[in-house]
PDB file of C-alpha atoms and ligand atoms in Angstrom:
ATOM      1  CA  MET A 216       4.455   2.750   8.867  1.00  0.00           C
ATOM      2  CA  GLN A 217       6.290   1.183   5.901  1.00  0.00           C
ATOM      3  CA  LEU A 218       4.060  -0.789   3.400  1.00  0.00           C
ATOM      4  CA  GLU A 219       7.100  -2.457   1.708  1.00  0.00           C
ATOM      5  CA  ASN A 220       7.177  -6.750   2.545  1.00  0.00           C
ATOM      6  CA  THR A 221       3.707  -5.969   4.735  1.00  0.00           C
ATOM      7  CA  ALA A 222      -0.245  -6.897   3.467  1.00  0.00           C
ATOM      8  CA  ALA A 223      -3.342  -4.998   3.395  1.00  0.00           C
ATOM      9  CA  LEU A 224      -7.175  -5.341   3.698  1.00  0.00           C
ATOM     10  CA  VAL A 225      -9.056  -2.896   1.870  1.00  0.00           C
ATOM     11  CA  THR A 226     -12.677  -3.749   2.253  1.00  0.00           C
ATOM     12  CA  GLY A 227     -15.183  -2.100  -0.663  1.00  0.00           C
ATOM     13  CA  GLY A 228     -11.835  -2.636  -2.852  1.00  0.00           C
ATOM     14  CA  ALA A 229     -13.370  -3.575  -5.814  1.00  0.00           C
ATOM     15  CA  SER A 230     -15.102  -0.150  -6.317  1.00  0.00           C
ATOM     16  CA  GLY A 231     -14.445   3.656  -6.042  1.00  0.00           C
ATOM     17  CA  LEU A 232     -12.673   4.748  -3.191  1.00  0.00           C
ATOM     18  CA  GLY A 233     -11.583   1.356  -1.688  1.00  0.00           C
ATOM     19  CA  ALA A 234     -10.162   0.320  -5.223  1.00  0.00           C
ATOM     20  CA  ALA A 235      -7.935   3.552  -5.417  1.00  0.00           C
ATOM     21  CA  THR A 236      -6.705   2.664  -2.484  1.00  0.00           C
ATOM     22  CA  ALA A 237      -5.865  -0.717  -3.411  1.00  0.00           C
ATOM     23  CA  LYS A 238      -3.905   0.228  -6.220  1.00  0.00           C
ATOM     24  CA  ALA A 239      -1.820   3.259  -4.369  1.00  0.00           C
ATOM     25  CA  LEU A 240      -1.195   0.569  -1.186  1.00  0.00           C
ATOM     26  CA  ALA A 241      -0.060  -1.942  -3.966  1.00  0.00           C
ATOM     27  CA  GLU A 242       1.952   0.675  -5.897  1.00  0.00           C
ATOM     28  CA  GLY A 243       3.331   1.829  -2.243  1.00  0.00           C
ATOM     29  CA  GLY A 244       5.054  -1.816  -2.096  1.00  0.00           C
ATOM     30  CA  ALA A 245       2.046  -3.769   0.185  1.00  0.00           C
ATOM     31  CA  ARG A 246       0.538  -7.195  -0.553  1.00  0.00           C
ATOM     32  CA  VAL A 247      -3.051  -6.084  -1.245  1.00  0.00           C
ATOM     33  CA  PHE A 248      -6.205  -8.332  -0.438  1.00  0.00           C
ATOM     34  CA  ALA A 249      -9.276  -6.596  -1.829  1.00  0.00           C
ATOM     35  CA  LEU A 250     -12.218  -7.301   0.013  1.00  0.00           C
ATOM     36  CA  ASP A 251     -15.777  -7.187  -1.382  1.00  0.00           C
ATOM     37  CA  LEU A 252     -18.871  -9.071  -2.383  1.00  0.00           C
ATOM     38  CA  LYS A 253     -18.754 -11.399  -5.091  1.00  0.00           C
ATOM     39  CA  GLU A 254     -20.526  -9.021  -7.572  1.00  0.00           C
ATOM     40  CA  GLY A 255     -18.491  -6.433  -7.043  1.00  0.00           C
ATOM     41  CA  ILE A 256     -15.281  -8.283  -7.281  1.00  0.00           C
ATOM     42  CA  ASP A 257     -17.264 -10.009 -10.584  1.00  0.00           C
ATOM     43  CA  LYS A 258     -17.014  -6.247 -12.071  1.00  0.00           C
ATOM     44  CA  ALA A 259     -13.754  -5.405 -11.359  1.00  0.00           C
ATOM     45  CA  PRO A 260     -10.512  -4.877 -13.116  1.00  0.00           C
ATOM     46  CA  GLU A 261      -7.344  -6.786 -12.537  1.00  0.00           C
ATOM     47  CA  VAL A 262      -4.785  -4.601 -10.726  1.00  0.00           C
ATOM     48  CA  PRO A 263      -1.078  -5.599 -10.069  1.00  0.00           C
ATOM     49  CA  GLY A 264      -0.233  -6.825  -6.461  1.00  0.00           C
ATOM     50  CA  VAL A 265      -4.164  -6.801  -5.525  1.00  0.00           C
ATOM     51  CA  THR A 266      -5.982 -10.483  -4.946  1.00  0.00           C
ATOM     52  CA  TYR A 267      -9.788 -10.014  -4.697  1.00  0.00           C
ATOM     53  CA  VAL A 268     -11.398 -11.807  -1.508  1.00  0.00           C
ATOM     54  CA  PRO A 269     -15.153 -12.047  -1.956  1.00  0.00           C
ATOM     55  CA  ALA A 270     -17.099 -11.079   1.688  1.00  0.00           C
ATOM     56  CA  ASP A 271     -19.795  -9.585   3.235  1.00  0.00           C
ATOM     57  CA  VAL A 272     -18.364  -7.229   5.618  1.00  0.00           C
ATOM     58  CA  THR A 273     -20.922  -8.046   8.046  1.00  0.00           C
ATOM     59  CA  ASP A 274     -20.343 -11.846   8.687  1.00  0.00           C
ATOM     60  CA  PRO A 275     -18.036 -12.997  11.037  1.00  0.00           C
ATOM     61  CA  GLU A 276     -17.181 -16.207   9.553  1.00  0.00           C
ATOM     62  CA  GLN A 277     -16.351 -14.343   6.055  1.00  0.00           C
ATOM     63  CA  VAL A 278     -14.550 -11.433   7.439  1.00  0.00           C
ATOM     64  CA  GLY A 279     -12.460 -14.141   9.754  1.00  0.00           C
ATOM     65  CA  ALA A 280     -11.468 -16.028   6.278  1.00  0.00           C
ATOM     66  CA  ALA A 281     -10.470 -13.229   4.339  1.00  0.00           C
ATOM     67  CA  VAL A 282      -8.538 -11.617   7.299  1.00  0.00           C
ATOM     68  CA  ALA A 283      -6.954 -15.032   7.691  1.00  0.00           C
ATOM     69  CA  THR A 284      -5.702 -15.103   3.828  1.00  0.00           C
ATOM     70  CA  ALA A 285      -4.296 -11.594   4.477  1.00  0.00           C
ATOM     71  CA  ALA A 286      -2.422 -12.387   7.734  1.00  0.00           C
ATOM     72  CA  GLY A 287      -1.345 -15.835   6.329  1.00  0.00           C
ATOM     73  CA  SER A 288       0.247 -14.310   2.942  1.00  0.00           C
ATOM     74  CA  GLY A 289       3.734 -14.671   4.105  1.00  0.00           C
ATOM     75  CA  VAL A 290       4.644 -10.942   5.057  1.00  0.00           C
ATOM     76  CA  PRO A 291       2.557  -9.127   8.190  1.00  0.00           C
ATOM     77  CA  LEU A 292      -0.641  -7.902   7.839  1.00  0.00           C
ATOM     78  CA  ARG A 293      -0.616  -3.801   9.107  1.00  0.00           C
ATOM     79  CA  THR A 294      -2.908  -2.015   7.152  1.00  0.00           C
ATOM     80  CA  VAL A 295      -6.396  -1.984   6.941  1.00  0.00           C
ATOM     81  CA  VAL A 296      -8.412   0.423   5.105  1.00  0.00           C
ATOM     82  CA  ASN A 297     -12.396   0.373   5.882  1.00  0.00           C
ATOM     83  CA  CYS A 298     -14.385   1.795   2.550  1.00  0.00           C
ATOM     84  CA  ALA A 299     -16.863  -1.251   1.867  1.00  0.00           C
ATOM     85  CA  GLY A 300     -20.350   0.927   2.683  1.00  0.00           C
ATOM     86  CA  ILE A 301     -23.691   1.938   0.885  1.00  0.00           C
ATOM     87  CA  GLY A 302     -26.025   5.031   0.971  1.00  0.00           C
ATOM     88  CA  PRO A 303     -29.567   5.222   0.406  1.00  0.00           C
ATOM     89  CA  SER A 304     -31.606   7.974   0.738  1.00  0.00           C
ATOM     90  CA  ALA A 305     -35.304   7.851   2.534  1.00  0.00           C
ATOM     91  CA  ARG A 306     -36.769  10.156   4.620  1.00  0.00           C
ATOM     92  CA  ILE A 307     -38.005   9.622   7.877  1.00  0.00           C
ATOM     93  CA  LEU A 308     -41.706  11.063   6.993  1.00  0.00           C
ATOM     94  CA  GLY A 309     -41.688  10.572   3.362  1.00  0.00           C
ATOM     95  CA  ARG A 310     -44.531  10.460   0.685  1.00  0.00           C
ATOM     96  CA  LYS A 311     -44.244   6.462   1.141  1.00  0.00           C
ATOM     97  CA  GLY A 312     -45.271   6.763   4.676  1.00  0.00           C
ATOM     98  CA  VAL A 313     -42.929   6.345   7.528  1.00  0.00           C
ATOM     99  CA  HIS A 314     -38.738   4.681   6.906  1.00  0.00           C
ATOM    100  CA  ASP A 315     -38.633   1.695   6.419  1.00  0.00           C
ATOM    101  CA  LEU A 316     -36.784   0.243   9.600  1.00  0.00           C
ATOM    102  CA  ALA A 317     -35.371  -2.842   7.608  1.00  0.00           C
ATOM    103  CA  LEU A 318     -33.956  -0.139   5.360  1.00  0.00           C
ATOM    104  CA  TYR A 319     -32.335   1.821   8.674  1.00  0.00           C
ATOM    105  CA  ALA A 320     -31.113  -1.235  10.168  1.00  0.00           C
ATOM    106  CA  LYS A 321     -29.574  -2.418   6.670  1.00  0.00           C
ATOM    107  CA  VAL A 322     -27.322   1.017   6.854  1.00  0.00           C
ATOM    108  CA  ILE A 323     -26.427   0.854  10.497  1.00  0.00           C
ATOM    109  CA  GLN A 324     -25.254  -2.875   9.725  1.00  0.00           C
ATOM    110  CA  ILE A 325     -23.212  -2.559   6.832  1.00  0.00           C
ATOM    111  CA  ASN A 326     -21.789   1.055   7.633  1.00  0.00           C
ATOM    112  CA  LEU A 327     -21.340   0.561  11.146  1.00  0.00           C
ATOM    113  CA  VAL A 328     -21.450  -2.814  12.143  1.00  0.00           C
ATOM    114  CA  GLY A 329     -19.724  -4.050   9.237  1.00  0.00           C
ATOM    115  CA  THR A 330     -16.417  -1.697   9.751  1.00  0.00           C
ATOM    116  CA  PHE A 331     -16.246  -2.398  13.587  1.00  0.00           C
ATOM    117  CA  ASN A 332     -16.382  -6.336  12.679  1.00  0.00           C
ATOM    118  CA  VAL A 333     -14.057  -5.680  10.119  1.00  0.00           C
ATOM    119  CA  LEU A 334     -11.785  -3.787  12.564  1.00  0.00           C
ATOM    120  CA  ALA A 335     -12.104  -6.061  15.458  1.00  0.00           C
ATOM    121  CA  LEU A 336     -11.138  -9.306  13.732  1.00  0.00           C
ATOM    122  CA  ALA A 337      -8.268  -7.461  12.099  1.00  0.00           C
ATOM    123  CA  SER A 338      -7.009  -6.271  14.764  1.00  0.00           C
ATOM    124  CA  GLU A 339      -6.266  -9.755  16.363  1.00  0.00           C
ATOM    125  CA  ALA A 340      -4.289 -10.590  13.633  1.00  0.00           C
ATOM    126  CA  ILE A 341      -2.305  -7.291  13.285  1.00  0.00           C
ATOM    127  CA  ALA A 342      -2.149  -7.555  17.186  1.00  0.00           C
ATOM    128  CA  ALA A 343      -0.286 -11.233  17.003  1.00  0.00           C
ATOM    129  CA  THR A 344       2.580  -9.913  14.237  1.00  0.00           C
ATOM    130  CA  GLU A 345       6.091  -8.829  15.295  1.00  0.00           C
ATOM    131  CA  ALA A 346       6.215  -5.269  15.949  1.00  0.00           C
ATOM    132  CA  ASP A 347       8.546  -3.039  13.771  1.00  0.00           C
ATOM    133  CA  GLU A 348      11.067  -1.119  15.302  1.00  0.00           C
ATOM    134  CA  ASN A 349       9.065   1.634  16.572  1.00  0.00           C
ATOM    135  CA  GLY A 350       7.034  -0.918  18.278  1.00  0.00           C
ATOM    136  CA  GLN A 351       4.250  -0.551  15.770  1.00  0.00           C
ATOM    137  CA  ARG A 352       2.200  -3.176  14.177  1.00  0.00           C
ATOM    138  CA  GLY A 353      -0.321  -1.813  12.045  1.00  0.00           C
ATOM    139  CA  VAL A 354      -3.013   1.096  11.224  1.00  0.00           C
ATOM    140  CA  ILE A 355      -6.915   0.921  10.716  1.00  0.00           C
ATOM    141  CA  VAL A 356      -8.265   3.976   8.325  1.00  0.00           C
ATOM    142  CA  ASN A 357     -12.320   3.619   8.412  1.00  0.00           C
ATOM    143  CA  THR A 358     -14.397   6.239   6.179  1.00  0.00           C
ATOM    144  CA  ALA A 359     -16.971   7.802   7.714  1.00  0.00           C
ATOM    145  CA  SER A 360     -18.558  10.888   5.661  1.00  0.00           C
ATOM    146  CA  ILE A 361     -19.240  14.728   5.988  1.00  0.00           C
ATOM    147  CA  ALA A 362     -22.647  13.202   6.456  1.00  0.00           C
ATOM    148  CA  ALA A 363     -21.994  12.638   9.910  1.00  0.00           C
ATOM    149  CA  TYR A 364     -21.880  16.030  10.769  1.00  0.00           C
ATOM    150  CA  ASP A 365     -24.093  17.573   8.174  1.00  0.00           C
ATOM    151  CA  GLY A 366     -26.682  15.151   7.508  1.00  0.00           C
ATOM    152  CA  GLN A 367     -29.150  16.313   4.566  1.00  0.00           C
ATOM    153  CA  VAL A 368     -32.833  15.307   3.799  1.00  0.00           C
ATOM    154  CA  GLY A 369     -33.106  11.727   3.631  1.00  0.00           C
ATOM    155  CA  GLN A 370     -29.847  10.754   5.245  1.00  0.00           C
ATOM    156  CA  ALA A 371     -30.664   9.807   8.659  1.00  0.00           C
ATOM    157  CA  ALA A 372     -29.817   6.156   8.196  1.00  0.00           C
ATOM    158  CA  TYR A 373     -26.731   7.058   6.406  1.00  0.00           C
ATOM    159  CA  ALA A 374     -25.699  10.017   8.712  1.00  0.00           C
ATOM    160  CA  SER A 375     -26.252   7.731  11.914  1.00  0.00           C
ATOM    161  CA  SER A 376     -24.192   5.141  10.554  1.00  0.00           C
ATOM    162  CA  LYS A 377     -21.156   7.384   9.766  1.00  0.00           C
ATOM    163  CA  GLY A 378     -21.840   9.376  12.978  1.00  0.00           C
ATOM    164  CA  GLY A 379     -21.273   6.108  14.923  1.00  0.00           C
ATOM    165  CA  VAL A 380     -17.988   5.646  12.692  1.00  0.00           C
ATOM    166  CA  VAL A 381     -16.623   9.104  14.009  1.00  0.00           C
ATOM    167  CA  GLY A 382     -17.502   7.790  17.577  1.00  0.00           C
ATOM    168  CA  LEU A 383     -15.898   4.512  17.189  1.00  0.00           C
ATOM    169  CA  THR A 384     -12.672   6.020  16.248  1.00  0.00           C
ATOM    170  CA  LEU A 385     -11.275   7.316  19.361  1.00  0.00           C
ATOM    171  CA  PRO A 386     -12.135   4.248  21.587  1.00  0.00           C
ATOM    172  CA  ALA A 387     -10.934   2.060  19.113  1.00  0.00           C
ATOM    173  CA  ALA A 388      -7.769   3.656  19.082  1.00  0.00           C
ATOM    174  CA  ARG A 389      -7.290   3.980  22.739  1.00  0.00           C
ATOM    175  CA  ASP A 390      -8.560   0.121  22.995  1.00  0.00           C
ATOM    176  CA  LEU A 391      -5.814  -0.856  20.219  1.00  0.00           C
ATOM    177  CA  ALA A 392      -3.182   1.382  21.342  1.00  0.00           C
ATOM    178  CA  GLN A 393      -1.502  -1.291  23.930  1.00  0.00           C
ATOM    179  CA  TYR A 394      -0.738  -3.492  20.881  1.00  0.00           C
ATOM    180  CA  GLY A 395       0.616  -0.632  18.772  1.00  0.00           C
ATOM    181  CA  ILE A 396      -2.727  -0.393  16.514  1.00  0.00           C
ATOM    182  CA  ARG A 397      -3.527   2.920  15.110  1.00  0.00           C
ATOM    183  CA  VAL A 398      -7.264   4.039  13.900  1.00  0.00           C
ATOM    184  CA  CYS A 399      -8.027   6.979  12.065  1.00  0.00           C
ATOM    185  CA  THR A 400     -10.944   7.689   9.649  1.00  0.00           C
ATOM    186  CA  ILE A 401     -11.589  10.146   6.591  1.00  0.00           C
ATOM    187  CA  ALA A 402     -14.703  12.054   6.480  1.00  0.00           C
ATOM    188  CA  PRO A 403     -14.953  12.630   2.853  1.00  0.00           C
ATOM    189  CA  GLY A 404     -17.061  15.136   1.648  1.00  0.00           C
ATOM    190  CA  ILE A 405     -18.336  14.427  -2.454  1.00  0.00           C
ATOM    191  CA  VAL A 406     -16.455  12.059  -4.088  1.00  0.00           C
ATOM    192  CA  GLU A 407     -16.477  11.153  -7.929  1.00  0.00           C
ATOM    193  CA  THR A 408     -17.183   7.649  -7.072  1.00  0.00           C
ATOM    194  CA  PRO A 409     -19.607   4.854  -8.841  1.00  0.00           C
ATOM    195  CA  MET A 410     -21.933   5.770  -5.517  1.00  0.00           C
ATOM    196  CA  LEU A 411     -22.894   9.241  -7.588  1.00  0.00           C
ATOM    197  CA  ALA A 412     -23.305   7.392 -10.738  1.00  0.00           C
ATOM    198  CA  THR A 413     -27.132   7.413 -10.486  1.00  0.00           C
ATOM    199  CA  VAL A 414     -26.896  11.189 -10.483  1.00  0.00           C
ATOM    200  CA  SER A 415     -27.397  13.685 -13.309  1.00  0.00           C
ATOM    201  CA  GLU A 416     -24.701  15.731 -15.050  1.00  0.00           C
ATOM    202  CA  GLU A 417     -26.272  18.750 -14.069  1.00  0.00           C
ATOM    203  CA  PHE A 418     -26.886  17.820 -10.254  1.00  0.00           C
ATOM    204  CA  ARG A 419     -23.420  16.981 -10.279  1.00  0.00           C
ATOM    205  CA  ALA A 420     -22.515  19.834 -11.754  1.00  0.00           C
ATOM    206  CA  SER A 421     -24.343  21.917  -9.044  1.00  0.00           C
ATOM    207  CA  LEU A 422     -22.911  19.666  -6.099  1.00  0.00           C
ATOM    208  CA  ALA A 423     -18.891  20.928  -7.182  1.00  0.00           C
ATOM    209  CA  GLU A 424     -20.966  24.536  -7.150  1.00  0.00           C
ATOM    210  CA  GLY A 425     -21.374  24.257  -3.520  1.00  0.00           C
ATOM    211  CA  VAL A 426     -17.625  23.320  -2.418  1.00  0.00           C
ATOM    212  CA  PRO A 427     -15.494  26.316  -1.824  1.00  0.00           C
ATOM    213  CA  PHE A 428     -12.411  25.227  -3.260  1.00  0.00           C
ATOM    214  CA  PRO A 429     -10.943  23.370  -5.208  1.00  0.00           C
ATOM    215  CA  ARG A 430     -14.713  24.237  -7.021  1.00  0.00           C
ATOM    216  CA  ARG A 431     -14.928  20.477  -7.933  1.00  0.00           C
ATOM    217  CA  LEU A 432     -15.702  16.713  -6.559  1.00  0.00           C
ATOM    218  CA  ALA A 433     -12.945  15.197  -4.641  1.00  0.00           C
ATOM    219  CA  ARG A 434     -11.297  12.392  -6.799  1.00  0.00           C
ATOM    220  CA  PRO A 435     -10.657   8.706  -5.180  1.00  0.00           C
ATOM    221  CA  GLU A 436      -6.897   8.969  -5.907  1.00  0.00           C
ATOM    222  CA  GLU A 437      -7.109  12.033  -3.447  1.00  0.00           C
ATOM    223  CA  TYR A 438      -8.861   9.543  -0.630  1.00  0.00           C
ATOM    224  CA  ALA A 439      -6.250   7.582  -1.267  1.00  0.00           C
ATOM    225  CA  ARG A 440      -3.368   9.646  -0.923  1.00  0.00           C
ATOM    226  CA  LEU A 441      -5.033  10.398   2.548  1.00  0.00           C
ATOM    227  CA  ALA A 442      -5.335   7.310   3.492  1.00  0.00           C
ATOM    228  CA  LEU A 443      -1.710   6.090   2.701  1.00  0.00           C
ATOM    229  CA  ALA A 444      -0.370   9.474   3.953  1.00  0.00           C
ATOM    230  CA  ILE A 445      -2.217   8.002   7.509  1.00  0.00           C
ATOM    231  CA  VAL A 446      -0.917   4.805   7.300  1.00  0.00           C
ATOM    232  CA  ASP A 447       2.754   6.600   6.788  1.00  0.00           C
ATOM    233  CA  HIS A 448       2.649   9.405   9.611  1.00  0.00           C
ATOM    234  CA  ASP A 449       3.291   7.755  13.068  1.00  0.00           C
ATOM    235  CA  TYR A 450       1.475   9.978  15.129  1.00  0.00           C
ATOM    236  CA  LEU A 451      -1.931  10.342  13.509  1.00  0.00           C
ATOM    237  CA  ASN A 452      -4.005   8.164  15.795  1.00  0.00           C
ATOM    238  CA  GLY A 453      -7.473   8.760  16.746  1.00  0.00           C
ATOM    239  CA  GLU A 454      -9.120  11.131  14.585  1.00  0.00           C
ATOM    240  CA  THR A 455     -11.189  12.018  12.203  1.00  0.00           C
ATOM    241  CA  ILE A 456     -10.104  13.801   9.256  1.00  0.00           C
ATOM    242  CA  ARG A 457     -12.353  15.848   7.040  1.00  0.00           C
ATOM    243  CA  MET A 458     -11.534  15.614   2.974  1.00  0.00           C
ATOM    244  CA  ASP A 459     -13.945  17.963   1.546  1.00  0.00           C
ATOM    245  CA  GLY A 460     -12.412  21.624   0.177  1.00  0.00           C
ATOM    246  CA  ALA A 461     -14.060  23.322   3.164  1.00  0.00           C
ATOM    247  CA  LEU A 462     -17.929  21.957   1.961  1.00  0.00           C
ATOM    248  CA  ARG A 463     -20.468  22.039   4.916  1.00  0.00           C
ATOM    249  CA  MET A 464     -23.727  20.507   3.552  1.00  0.00           C
ATOM    250  CA  ALA A 465     -26.678  22.438   3.109  1.00  0.00           C
ATOM    251  CA  PRO A 466     -30.055  20.994   4.429  1.00  0.00           C
ATOM    252  CA  ARG A 467     -30.958  19.825   0.939  1.00  0.00           C
TER     253      ARG A 467
HETATM  254  N1  LIG B  34     -18.307   8.832  -2.912  1.00  0.00           N
HETATM  255  C1  LIG B  34     -18.354   9.855  -1.802  1.00  0.00           C
HETATM  256  O1  LIG B  34     -19.278  10.637  -2.452  1.00  0.00           O
HETATM  257  C2  LIG B  34     -18.537   9.382  -0.666  1.00  0.00           C
HETATM  258  C3  LIG B  34     -18.931  10.506   0.443  1.00  0.00           C
HETATM  259  C4  LIG B  34     -18.438  10.196   1.659  1.00  0.00           C
HETATM  260  C5  LIG B  34     -18.429   8.830   2.176  1.00  0.00           C
HETATM  261  N2  LIG B  34     -17.966   7.951   0.885  1.00  0.00           N
HETATM  262  C6  LIG B  34     -18.067   6.308   1.661  1.00  0.00           C
HETATM  263  O2  LIG B  34     -16.998   6.270   1.082  1.00  0.00           O
HETATM  264  C7  LIG B  34     -17.164   4.340   1.208  1.00  0.00           C
HETATM  265  C8  LIG B  34     -16.836   3.967  -0.411  1.00  0.00           C
HETATM  266  O3  LIG B  34     -17.801   4.465  -1.030  1.00  0.00           O
HETATM  267  P1  LIG B  34     -17.978   4.727  -2.706  1.00  0.00           P
HETATM  268  O4  LIG B  34     -18.228   5.934  -3.315  1.00  0.00           O
HETATM  269  O5  LIG B  34     -16.134   4.088  -3.205  1.00  0.00           O
HETATM  270  O6  LIG B  34     -18.911   3.800  -3.171  1.00  0.00           O
HETATM  271  P2  LIG B  34     -18.619   2.282  -4.139  1.00  0.00           P
HETATM  272  O7  LIG B  34     -20.177   2.134  -4.550  1.00  0.00           O
HETATM  273  O8  LIG B  34     -18.201   2.991  -5.354  1.00  0.00           O
HETATM  274  O9  LIG B  34     -17.855   1.453  -3.709  1.00  0.00           O
HETATM  275  C9  LIG B  34     -18.342   0.727  -2.362  1.00  0.00           C
HETATM  276  C10 LIG B  34     -18.339  -0.969  -2.153  1.00  0.00           C
HETATM  277  O10 LIG B  34     -18.467  -1.342  -1.011  1.00  0.00           O
HETATM  278  C11 LIG B  34     -19.127  -2.695  -1.483  1.00  0.00           C
HETATM  279  N3  LIG B  34     -20.175  -3.398  -0.542  1.00  0.00           N
HETATM  280  C12 LIG B  34     -21.136  -2.844  -0.359  1.00  0.00           C
HETATM  281  N4  LIG B  34     -21.746  -3.566   0.818  1.00  0.00           N
HETATM  282  C13 LIG B  34     -20.794  -4.477   1.314  1.00  0.00           C
HETATM  283  C14 LIG B  34     -20.737  -5.482   2.069  1.00  0.00           C
HETATM  284  N5  LIG B  34     -21.700  -5.783   3.175  1.00  0.00           N
HETATM  285  N6  LIG B  34     -19.606  -6.498   2.203  1.00  0.00           N
HETATM  286  C15 LIG B  34     -18.485  -6.390   1.630  1.00  0.00           C
HETATM  287  N7  LIG B  34     -18.538  -5.220   0.322  1.00  0.00           N
HETATM  288  C16 LIG B  34     -19.841  -4.090   0.175  1.00  0.00           C
HETATM  289  C17 LIG B  34     -19.771  -2.841  -2.680  1.00  0.00           C
HETATM  290  O11 LIG B  34     -19.709  -3.962  -3.493  1.00  0.00           O
HETATM  291  C18 LIG B  34     -18.702  -1.429  -3.192  1.00  0.00           C
HETATM  292  O12 LIG B  34     -17.331  -2.060  -4.625  1.00  0.00           O
HETATM  293  C19 LIG B  34     -18.558   4.614   1.872  1.00  0.00           C
HETATM  294  O13 LIG B  34     -18.468   3.830   3.391  1.00  0.00           O
HETATM  295  C20 LIG B  34     -19.205   5.666   1.256  1.00  0.00           C
HETATM  296  O14 LIG B  34     -20.383   5.553   2.340  1.00  0.00           O
HETATM  297  C21 LIG B  34     -18.578   8.152  -0.314  1.00  0.00           C
END
């Protein structure tokens, strides 16, 4: 699918994978709307071709307004990339007691329900556009994690949320096929983003050591390149693609 003269919506677009994807989509010719929390946007740099729209992915009204902004930009909304997410860590039974249920629910709410909320509301706007010459109207790319398959100690909530995103991918592609909308998911390994900012250099190096090849962490631009490849490749649909240098996470 072509990006020129189309609009794209990227959630979590103010940081990390979302920011890299927003920039790459803009460079590819799309008019990009980067959805993020207001506090995220306040810290984000200005990027040519990228307009920030404040919204919480869990809020249907705010997401509806952001989708309307992207869909009303004068060119058809064709691309959605769901990158907004959080990754707190807590054991089911830890030193401080049992896993906080509210924390578990919050991770599911943002990573899974938020992804579904954006996917559903954006698909309505995309379905209302004129199809291209191939009968295609749009592409939605979600972000899971290899934690969906190899969740580590402390990742019960995070891995559950990302497993949900993997499970959502095929039925979403099937539901939206009649509108000419494709749905794929990327499951990244460990990517060098602000989400990793809290870990020490030493721990970062040990993470890189565990990756078979390339023996380093992934770069946000590599995620962006895969997202754009999915948009470009009309026959990719209903699939979750690992981007992890053959990394399989150990229990801890
Ligand atoms: N960095 C990694 O190693 C890695 C690996 C696998 C998967 N992922 C996933 O990739 C996605 C992006 O991660 P990242 O590393 O770029 O993180 P990041 O923290 O740099 O960016 C996430 C962005 O999401 C935004 N966000 C959080 N909650 C939101 C909400 N309720 N509404 C709107 N925006 C919200 C944040 O403000 C932030 O700008 C996440 O879903 C994460 O789980 C990251």
